Tab-separated table of C-alpha atoms and ligand atoms in Angstrom:
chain	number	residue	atom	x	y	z
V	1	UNK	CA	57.064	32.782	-34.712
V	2	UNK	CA	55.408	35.145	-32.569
V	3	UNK	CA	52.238	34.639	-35.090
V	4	UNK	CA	52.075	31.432	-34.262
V	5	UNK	CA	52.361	31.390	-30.777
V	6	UNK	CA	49.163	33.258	-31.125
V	7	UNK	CA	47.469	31.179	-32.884
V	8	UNK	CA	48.827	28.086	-30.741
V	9	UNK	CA	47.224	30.219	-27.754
V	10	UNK	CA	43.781	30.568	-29.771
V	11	UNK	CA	43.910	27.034	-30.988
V	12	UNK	CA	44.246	26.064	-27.282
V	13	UNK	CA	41.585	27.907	-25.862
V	14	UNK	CA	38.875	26.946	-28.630
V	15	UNK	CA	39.615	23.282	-28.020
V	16	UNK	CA	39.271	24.001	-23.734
V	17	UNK	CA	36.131	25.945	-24.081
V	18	UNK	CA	34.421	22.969	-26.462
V	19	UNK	CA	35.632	20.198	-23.804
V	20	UNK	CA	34.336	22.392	-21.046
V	21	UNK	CA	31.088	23.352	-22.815
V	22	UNK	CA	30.761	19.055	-23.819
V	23	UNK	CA	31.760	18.661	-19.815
V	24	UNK	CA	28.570	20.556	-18.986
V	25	UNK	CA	26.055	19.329	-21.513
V	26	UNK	CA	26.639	16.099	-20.500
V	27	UNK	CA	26.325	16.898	-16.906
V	28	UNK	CA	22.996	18.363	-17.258
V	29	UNK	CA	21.659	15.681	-19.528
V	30	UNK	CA	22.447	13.471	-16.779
V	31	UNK	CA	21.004	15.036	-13.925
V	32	UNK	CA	17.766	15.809	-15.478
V	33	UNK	CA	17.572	12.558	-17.342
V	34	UNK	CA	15.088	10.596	-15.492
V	35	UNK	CA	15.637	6.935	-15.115
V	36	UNK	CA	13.591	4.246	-16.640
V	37	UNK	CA	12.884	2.072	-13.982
V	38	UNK	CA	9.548	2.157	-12.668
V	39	UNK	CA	7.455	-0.366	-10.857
V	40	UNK	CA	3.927	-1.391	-9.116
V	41	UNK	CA	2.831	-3.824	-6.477
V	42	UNK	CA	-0.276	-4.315	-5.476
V	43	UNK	CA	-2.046	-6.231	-2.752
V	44	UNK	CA	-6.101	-6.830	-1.922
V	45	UNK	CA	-5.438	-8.644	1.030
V	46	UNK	CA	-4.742	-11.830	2.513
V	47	UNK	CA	-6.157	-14.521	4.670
V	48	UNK	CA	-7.683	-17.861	4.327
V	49	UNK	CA	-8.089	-17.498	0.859
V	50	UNK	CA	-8.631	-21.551	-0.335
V	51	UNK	CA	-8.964	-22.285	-3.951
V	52	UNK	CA	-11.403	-24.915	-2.703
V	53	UNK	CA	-13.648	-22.213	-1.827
V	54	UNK	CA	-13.096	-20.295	-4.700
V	55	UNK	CA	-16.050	-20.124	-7.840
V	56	UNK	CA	-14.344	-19.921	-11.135
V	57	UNK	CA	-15.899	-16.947	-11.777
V	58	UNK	CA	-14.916	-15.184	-8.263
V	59	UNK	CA	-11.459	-16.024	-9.102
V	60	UNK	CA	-12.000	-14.563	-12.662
V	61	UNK	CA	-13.582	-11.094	-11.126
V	62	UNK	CA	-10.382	-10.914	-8.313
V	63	UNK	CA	-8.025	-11.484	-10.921
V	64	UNK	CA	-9.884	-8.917	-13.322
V	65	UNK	CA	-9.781	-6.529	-10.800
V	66	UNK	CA	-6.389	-6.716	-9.568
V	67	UNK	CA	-5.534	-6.019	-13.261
V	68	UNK	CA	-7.300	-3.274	-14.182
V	69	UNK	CA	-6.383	-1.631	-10.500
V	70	UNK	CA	-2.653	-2.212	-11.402
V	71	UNK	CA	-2.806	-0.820	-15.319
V	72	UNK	CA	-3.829	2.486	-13.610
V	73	UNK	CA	-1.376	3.145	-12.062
V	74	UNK	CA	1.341	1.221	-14.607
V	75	UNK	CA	-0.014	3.732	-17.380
V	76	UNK	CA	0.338	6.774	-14.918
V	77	UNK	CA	3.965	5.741	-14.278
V	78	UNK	CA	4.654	4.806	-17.795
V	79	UNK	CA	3.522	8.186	-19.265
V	80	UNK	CA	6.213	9.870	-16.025
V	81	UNK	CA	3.273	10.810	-13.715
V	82	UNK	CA	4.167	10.335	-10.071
V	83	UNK	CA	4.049	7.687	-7.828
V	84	UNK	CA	2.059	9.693	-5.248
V	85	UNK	CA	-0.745	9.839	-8.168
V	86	UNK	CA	-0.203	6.346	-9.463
V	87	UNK	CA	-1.047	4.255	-5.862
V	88	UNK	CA	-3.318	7.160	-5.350
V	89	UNK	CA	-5.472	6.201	-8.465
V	90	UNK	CA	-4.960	2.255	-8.216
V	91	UNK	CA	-6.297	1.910	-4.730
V	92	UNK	CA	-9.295	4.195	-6.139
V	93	UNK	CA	-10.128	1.609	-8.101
V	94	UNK	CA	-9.589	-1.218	-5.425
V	95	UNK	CA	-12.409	0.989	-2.930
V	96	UNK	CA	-14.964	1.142	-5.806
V	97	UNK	CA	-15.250	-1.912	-6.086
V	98	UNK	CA	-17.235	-4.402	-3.229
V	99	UNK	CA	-15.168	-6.882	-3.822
V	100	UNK	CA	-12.308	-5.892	-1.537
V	101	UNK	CA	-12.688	-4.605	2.298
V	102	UNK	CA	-11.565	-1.172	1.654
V	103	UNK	CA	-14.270	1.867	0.428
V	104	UNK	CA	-17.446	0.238	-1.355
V	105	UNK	CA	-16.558	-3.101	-0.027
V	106	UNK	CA	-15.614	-1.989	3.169
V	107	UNK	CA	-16.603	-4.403	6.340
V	108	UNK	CA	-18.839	-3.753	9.248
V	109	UNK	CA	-18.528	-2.662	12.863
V	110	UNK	CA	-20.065	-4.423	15.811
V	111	UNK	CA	-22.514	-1.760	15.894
V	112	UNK	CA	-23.143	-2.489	12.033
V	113	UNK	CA	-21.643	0.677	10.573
V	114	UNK	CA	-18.904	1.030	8.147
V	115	UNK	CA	-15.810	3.039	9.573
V	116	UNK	CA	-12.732	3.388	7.061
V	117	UNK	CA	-8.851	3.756	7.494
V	118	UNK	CA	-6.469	4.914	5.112
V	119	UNK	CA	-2.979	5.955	5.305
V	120	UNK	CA	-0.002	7.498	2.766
V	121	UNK	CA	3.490	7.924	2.940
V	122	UNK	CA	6.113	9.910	0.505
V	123	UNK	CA	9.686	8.319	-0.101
V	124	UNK	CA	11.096	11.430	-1.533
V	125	UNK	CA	10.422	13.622	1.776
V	126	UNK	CA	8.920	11.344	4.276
V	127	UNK	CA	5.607	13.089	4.709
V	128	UNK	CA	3.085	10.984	5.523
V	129	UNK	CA	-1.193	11.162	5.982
V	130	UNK	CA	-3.315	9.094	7.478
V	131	UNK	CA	-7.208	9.031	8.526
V	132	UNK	CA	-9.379	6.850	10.421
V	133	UNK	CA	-12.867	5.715	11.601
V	134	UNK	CA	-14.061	7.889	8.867
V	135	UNK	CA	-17.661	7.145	7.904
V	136	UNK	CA	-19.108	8.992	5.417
V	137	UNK	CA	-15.843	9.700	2.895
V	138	UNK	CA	-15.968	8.170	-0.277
V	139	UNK	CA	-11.947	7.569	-0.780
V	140	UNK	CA	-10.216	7.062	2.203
V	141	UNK	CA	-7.341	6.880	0.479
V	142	UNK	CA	-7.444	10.492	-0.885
V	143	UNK	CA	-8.157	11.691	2.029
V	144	UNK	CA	-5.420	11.027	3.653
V	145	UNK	CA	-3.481	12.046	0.925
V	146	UNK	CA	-4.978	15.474	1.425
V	147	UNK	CA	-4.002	15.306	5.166
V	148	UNK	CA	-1.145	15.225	3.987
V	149	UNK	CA	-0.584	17.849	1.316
V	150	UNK	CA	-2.999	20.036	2.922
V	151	UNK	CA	-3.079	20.080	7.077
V	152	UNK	CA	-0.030	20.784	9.777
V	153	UNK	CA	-0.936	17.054	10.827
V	154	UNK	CA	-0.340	13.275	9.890
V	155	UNK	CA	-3.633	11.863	11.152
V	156	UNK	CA	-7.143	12.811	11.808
V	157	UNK	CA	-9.519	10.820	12.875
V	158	UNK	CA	-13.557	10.786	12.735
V	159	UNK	CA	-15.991	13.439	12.630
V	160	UNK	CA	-13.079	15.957	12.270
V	161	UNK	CA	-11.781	14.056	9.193
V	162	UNK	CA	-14.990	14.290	7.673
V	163	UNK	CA	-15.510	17.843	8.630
V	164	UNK	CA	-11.926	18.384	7.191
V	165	UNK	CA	-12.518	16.666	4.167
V	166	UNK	CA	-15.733	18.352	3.569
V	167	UNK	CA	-13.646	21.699	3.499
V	168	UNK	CA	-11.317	20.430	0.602
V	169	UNK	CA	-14.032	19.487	-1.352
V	170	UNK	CA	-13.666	15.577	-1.185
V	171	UNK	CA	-16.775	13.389	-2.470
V	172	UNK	CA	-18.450	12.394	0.887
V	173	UNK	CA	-21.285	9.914	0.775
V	174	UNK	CA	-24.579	8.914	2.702
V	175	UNK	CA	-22.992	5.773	4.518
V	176	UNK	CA	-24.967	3.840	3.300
V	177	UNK	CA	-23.179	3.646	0.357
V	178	UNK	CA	-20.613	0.987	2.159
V	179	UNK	CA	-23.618	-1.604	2.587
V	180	UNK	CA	-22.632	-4.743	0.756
V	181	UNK	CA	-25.241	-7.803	1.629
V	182	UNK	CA	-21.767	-10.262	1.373
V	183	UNK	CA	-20.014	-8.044	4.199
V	184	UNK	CA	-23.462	-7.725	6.211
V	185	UNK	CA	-24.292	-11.439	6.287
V	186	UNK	CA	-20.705	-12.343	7.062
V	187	UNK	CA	-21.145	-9.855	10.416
V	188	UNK	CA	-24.132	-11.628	11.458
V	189	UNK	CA	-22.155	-15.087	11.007
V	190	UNK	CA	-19.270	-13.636	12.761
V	191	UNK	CA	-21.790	-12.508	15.400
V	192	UNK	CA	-23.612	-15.506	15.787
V	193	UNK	CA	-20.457	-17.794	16.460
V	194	UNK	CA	-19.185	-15.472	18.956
V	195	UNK	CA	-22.369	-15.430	21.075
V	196	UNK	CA	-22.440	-19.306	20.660
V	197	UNK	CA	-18.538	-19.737	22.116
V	198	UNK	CA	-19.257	-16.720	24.640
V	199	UNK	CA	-21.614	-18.563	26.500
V	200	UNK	CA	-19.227	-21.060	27.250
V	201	UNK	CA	-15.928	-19.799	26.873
V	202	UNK	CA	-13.249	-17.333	26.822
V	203	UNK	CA	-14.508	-14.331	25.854
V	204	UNK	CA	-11.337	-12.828	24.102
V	205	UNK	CA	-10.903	-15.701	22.128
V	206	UNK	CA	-14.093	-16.188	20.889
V	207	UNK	CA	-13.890	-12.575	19.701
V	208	UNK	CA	-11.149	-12.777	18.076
V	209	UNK	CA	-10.883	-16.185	16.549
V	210	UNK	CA	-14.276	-15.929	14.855
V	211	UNK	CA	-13.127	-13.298	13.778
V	212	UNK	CA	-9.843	-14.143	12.495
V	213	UNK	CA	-9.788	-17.609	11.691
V	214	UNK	CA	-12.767	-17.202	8.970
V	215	UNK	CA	-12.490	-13.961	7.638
V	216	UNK	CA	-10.661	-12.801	4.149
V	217	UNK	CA	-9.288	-10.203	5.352
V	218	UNK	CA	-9.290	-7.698	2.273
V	219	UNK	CA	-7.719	-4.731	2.872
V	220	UNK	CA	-5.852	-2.900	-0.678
V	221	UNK	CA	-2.776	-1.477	-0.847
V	222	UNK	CA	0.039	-0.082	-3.205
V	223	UNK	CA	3.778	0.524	-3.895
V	224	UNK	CA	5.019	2.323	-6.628
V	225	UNK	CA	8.425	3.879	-8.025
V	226	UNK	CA	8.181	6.752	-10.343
V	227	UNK	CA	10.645	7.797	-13.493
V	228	UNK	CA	12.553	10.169	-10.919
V	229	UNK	CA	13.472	7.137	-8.519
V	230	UNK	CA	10.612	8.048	-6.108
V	231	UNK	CA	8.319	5.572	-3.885
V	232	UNK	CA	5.155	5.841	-2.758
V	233	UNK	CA	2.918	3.339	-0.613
V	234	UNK	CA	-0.414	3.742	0.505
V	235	UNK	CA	-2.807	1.566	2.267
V	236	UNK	CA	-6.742	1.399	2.667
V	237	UNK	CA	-9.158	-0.732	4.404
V	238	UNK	CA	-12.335	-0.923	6.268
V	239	UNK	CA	-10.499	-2.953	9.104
V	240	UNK	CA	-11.759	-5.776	10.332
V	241	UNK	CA	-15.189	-7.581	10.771
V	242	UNK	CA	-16.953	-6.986	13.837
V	243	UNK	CA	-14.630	-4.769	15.036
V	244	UNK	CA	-15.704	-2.520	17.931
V	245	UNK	CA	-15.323	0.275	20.631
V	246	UNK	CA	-13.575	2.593	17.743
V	247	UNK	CA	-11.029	-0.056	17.453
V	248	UNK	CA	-7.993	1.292	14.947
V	249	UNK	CA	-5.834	-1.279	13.180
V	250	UNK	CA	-2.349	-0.907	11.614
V	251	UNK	CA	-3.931	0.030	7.940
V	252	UNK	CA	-3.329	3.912	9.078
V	253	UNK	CA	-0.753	3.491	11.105
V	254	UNK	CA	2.687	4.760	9.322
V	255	UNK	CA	5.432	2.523	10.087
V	256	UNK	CA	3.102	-0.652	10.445
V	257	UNK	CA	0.505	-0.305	7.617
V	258	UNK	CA	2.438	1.639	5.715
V	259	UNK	CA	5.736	3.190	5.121
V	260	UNK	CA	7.929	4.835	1.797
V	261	UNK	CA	11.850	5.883	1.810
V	262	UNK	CA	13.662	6.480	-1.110
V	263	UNK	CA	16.718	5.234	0.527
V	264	UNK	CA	15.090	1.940	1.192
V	265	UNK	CA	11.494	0.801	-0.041
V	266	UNK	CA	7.990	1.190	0.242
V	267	UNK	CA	5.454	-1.063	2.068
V	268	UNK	CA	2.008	-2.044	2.292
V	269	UNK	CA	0.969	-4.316	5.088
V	270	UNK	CA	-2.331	-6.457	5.214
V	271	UNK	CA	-3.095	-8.725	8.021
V	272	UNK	CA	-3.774	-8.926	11.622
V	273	UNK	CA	-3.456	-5.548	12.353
V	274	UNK	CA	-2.836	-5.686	16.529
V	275	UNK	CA	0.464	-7.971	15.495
V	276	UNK	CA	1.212	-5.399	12.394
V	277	UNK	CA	1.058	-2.717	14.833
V	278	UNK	CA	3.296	-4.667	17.829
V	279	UNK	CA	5.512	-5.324	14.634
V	280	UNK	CA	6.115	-2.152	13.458
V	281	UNK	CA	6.191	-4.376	10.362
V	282	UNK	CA	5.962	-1.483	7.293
V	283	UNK	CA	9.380	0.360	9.218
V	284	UNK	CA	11.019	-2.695	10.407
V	285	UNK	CA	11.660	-3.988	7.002
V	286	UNK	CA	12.944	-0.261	5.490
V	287	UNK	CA	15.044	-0.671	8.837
V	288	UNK	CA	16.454	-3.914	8.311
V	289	UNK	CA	17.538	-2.563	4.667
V	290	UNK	CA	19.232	0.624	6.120
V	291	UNK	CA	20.680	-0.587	9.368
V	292	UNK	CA	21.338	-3.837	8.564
V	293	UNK	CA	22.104	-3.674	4.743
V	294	UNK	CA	19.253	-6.590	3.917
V	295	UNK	CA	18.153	-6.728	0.309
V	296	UNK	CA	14.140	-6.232	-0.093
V	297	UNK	CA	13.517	-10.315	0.104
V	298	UNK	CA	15.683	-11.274	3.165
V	299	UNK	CA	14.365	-7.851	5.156
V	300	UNK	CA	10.376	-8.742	4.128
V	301	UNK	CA	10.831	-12.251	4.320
V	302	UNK	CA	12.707	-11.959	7.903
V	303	UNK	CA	9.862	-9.770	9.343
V	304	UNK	CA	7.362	-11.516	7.982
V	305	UNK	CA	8.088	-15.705	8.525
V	306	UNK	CA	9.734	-15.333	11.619
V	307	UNK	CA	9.280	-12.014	13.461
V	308	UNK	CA	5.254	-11.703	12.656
V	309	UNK	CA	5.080	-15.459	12.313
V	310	UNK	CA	6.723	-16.212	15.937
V	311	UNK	CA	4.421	-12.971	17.732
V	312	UNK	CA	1.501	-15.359	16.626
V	313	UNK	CA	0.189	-12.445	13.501
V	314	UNK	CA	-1.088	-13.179	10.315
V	315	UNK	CA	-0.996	-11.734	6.971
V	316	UNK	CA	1.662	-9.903	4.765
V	317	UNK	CA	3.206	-7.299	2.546
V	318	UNK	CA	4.067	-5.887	-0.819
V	319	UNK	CA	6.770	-4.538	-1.006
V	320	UNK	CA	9.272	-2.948	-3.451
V	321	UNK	CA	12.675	-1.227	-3.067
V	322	UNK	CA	14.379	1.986	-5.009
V	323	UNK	CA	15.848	-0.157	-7.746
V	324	UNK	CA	12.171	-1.927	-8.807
V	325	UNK	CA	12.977	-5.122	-7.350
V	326	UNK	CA	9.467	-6.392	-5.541
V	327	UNK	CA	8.505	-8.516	-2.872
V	328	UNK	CA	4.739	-10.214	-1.973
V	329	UNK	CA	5.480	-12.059	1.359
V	330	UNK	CA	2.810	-13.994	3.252
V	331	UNK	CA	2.221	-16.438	5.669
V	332	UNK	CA	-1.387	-17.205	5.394
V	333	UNK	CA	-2.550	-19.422	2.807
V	334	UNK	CA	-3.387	-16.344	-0.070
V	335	UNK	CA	-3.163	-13.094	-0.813
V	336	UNK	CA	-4.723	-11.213	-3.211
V	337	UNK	CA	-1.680	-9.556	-5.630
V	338	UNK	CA	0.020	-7.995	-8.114
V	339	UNK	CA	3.070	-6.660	-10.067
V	340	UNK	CA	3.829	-4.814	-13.000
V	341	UNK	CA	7.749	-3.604	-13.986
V	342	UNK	CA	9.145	-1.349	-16.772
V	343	UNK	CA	9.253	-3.586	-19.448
V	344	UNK	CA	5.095	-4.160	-18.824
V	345	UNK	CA	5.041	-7.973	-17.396
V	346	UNK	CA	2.663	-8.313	-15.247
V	347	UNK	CA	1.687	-10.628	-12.777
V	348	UNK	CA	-1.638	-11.410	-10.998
V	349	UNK	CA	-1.837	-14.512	-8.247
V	350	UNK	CA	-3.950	-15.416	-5.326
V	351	UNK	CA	-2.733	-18.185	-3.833
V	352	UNK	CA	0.136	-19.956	-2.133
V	353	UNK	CA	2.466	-20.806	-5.206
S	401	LIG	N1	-4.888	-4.906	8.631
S	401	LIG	C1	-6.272	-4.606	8.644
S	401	LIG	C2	-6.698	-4.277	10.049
S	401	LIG	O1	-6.257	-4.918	10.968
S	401	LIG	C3	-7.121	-5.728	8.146
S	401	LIG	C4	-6.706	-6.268	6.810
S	401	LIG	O2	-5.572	-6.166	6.416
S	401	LIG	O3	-7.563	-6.817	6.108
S	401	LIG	O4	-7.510	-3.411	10.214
């Protein structure tokens, strides 16, 4: 009897320590298993973008564009690189190329320089970087990425963002690397208008409605959500045509241009950028999903169609929240865009559909 009591005892305490040591396996797997939903959205601006006014083959070389931008990063996501990287390297692509008003393409200044913005916010830890009126530095965007990882601040500005981004070893450029004869020639139109309607008029308005009214405005930007649930946005532009006196739009401004949480959703902004920054658009829809328990379409759609709409702004987001769902809202009649989820569809529009 006794024997068997013992081995009753033994029995019992072989089958515990297997449960316990099945307990814990699984609990590990779990924890370090990352999850497979991972997602991209891209924007390269919006404005009065008619297809009237469109060439086939402009339409071909946006679309083109847009696509190769957003594989980049897809492929970086897909193979369990970062998100940081990911939006890092598709809005790389975006400011080599002239065809968008960020980097290469970037638009000119009254004064008929180039001068850059970029901004860059984490989702995981809600660091953020952000540069502008930068002149001379190839990628904006990496730049303030490295404000970021690599200074005590969140935003430099001008000669001292150069100078800093000298010191980390970032590609900087003659500036006249930004010269683009399309961007030049629409400055002197811009230009020309103005001075027509200031002789006569209000001066504000003609400023601004020249400017406004017939400019695409072009700026790039990126969301993305890594393997390990984390969001990144970033934003890049060379503001807007004619622009002067140092003027600073939302594009590196966190919580209008740009804004990541993991709890919520990341954000891009393009548009207007006096009404983005009045708008506190980027933060304003992550608010409206953590204070007000919005999903990703009602919160981007509510800021966008009536807050933005109603202040008199123009323009819009991409957006996408920490379960992949995604979001392009606009109110002007295009915007440059796309998407790419998990199970690799991807989708590249321009206009109002
Ligand atoms: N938001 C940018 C700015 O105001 C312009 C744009 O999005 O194209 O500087």
């Amino acid at each position: 009897m006794k024997s068997f009591l013992n081995l009753l005892f033994v029995f019992l305490l072989f089958s515990f320590g297997c449960k316990n040591e099945t307990q814990n396996t699984s609990v590990v797997e779990k924890t370090s298993q990352k999850q497979s939903e991972f997602a991209i959205i891209i924007h390269g601006g919006a404005g009065t973008i008619l297809k009237k006014n469109m060439s086939d083959e402009r339409e071909a070389a946006y679309k083109a564009k847009l696509e190769e931008a957003i594989k980049v990063g897809h492929t970086i996501l897909k193979n369990g690189g970062t998100s940081q990287e990911a939006v890092m390297k598709t809005i790389q692509v975006m400011e080599e190329s002239p065809l968008f008003n960020a980097g290469k393409g970037a638009v000119f200044t009254h004064e008929e320089t180039n001068e850059l913005d970029a901004s860059f916010m984490d989702g995981k830890t809600l660091n953020a970087g952000a540069v502008a009126g930068v002149t001379n530095v190839k990628s904006p965007i990496e730049l303030a990425i490295k404000i970021m990882t690599d200074s005590d601040h969140v935003m430099l500005s001008g000669k001292g963002a150069s100078t800093f981004a000298k010191e980390k070893g970032l590609e900087i450029v003659d500036p006249s690397y930004f010269y683009t004869e399309n961007r030049f020639k629409s400055l002197q139109r811009i230009k020309d208008r103005a001075k027509t309607e200031l002789d006569h008029d209000d001066k504000k308005a003609a400023f601004y409605d020249a400017d406004i009214k017939n400019a695409k405005f072009g700026t790039v930007g990126c969301v993305a959500l890594d393997k390990d649930g984390n969001i990144a946005a970033g934003t890049s532009t060379g503001g807007m045509t004619n622009k002067r006196w140092g003027r600073i739009g939302d594009a590196p401004i966190i919580g209008s241009g740009t804004y990541a949480n993991n709890k919520t959703c990341g954000v891009s902004s393009t548009g207007w950028g006096e009404y983005f920054i009045r708008s506190q658009v980027a933060y304003d829809i992550s608010a409206k999903m953590e204070y007000q328990q919005k999903t990703l379409k009602e919160a981007t759609k509510d800021v966008i169609q009536n807050k933005l709409t109603k202040l008199g702004g123009t323009g819009g987001v991409v957006a996408l929240d920490k379960n992949g769902n995604m979001s392009f809202e606009f109110n002007t009649a295009g915007m440059y865009r796309a998407s790419m989820n998990n199970k690799d569809e991807l989708t590249v529009k321009i206009y109002k559909e």
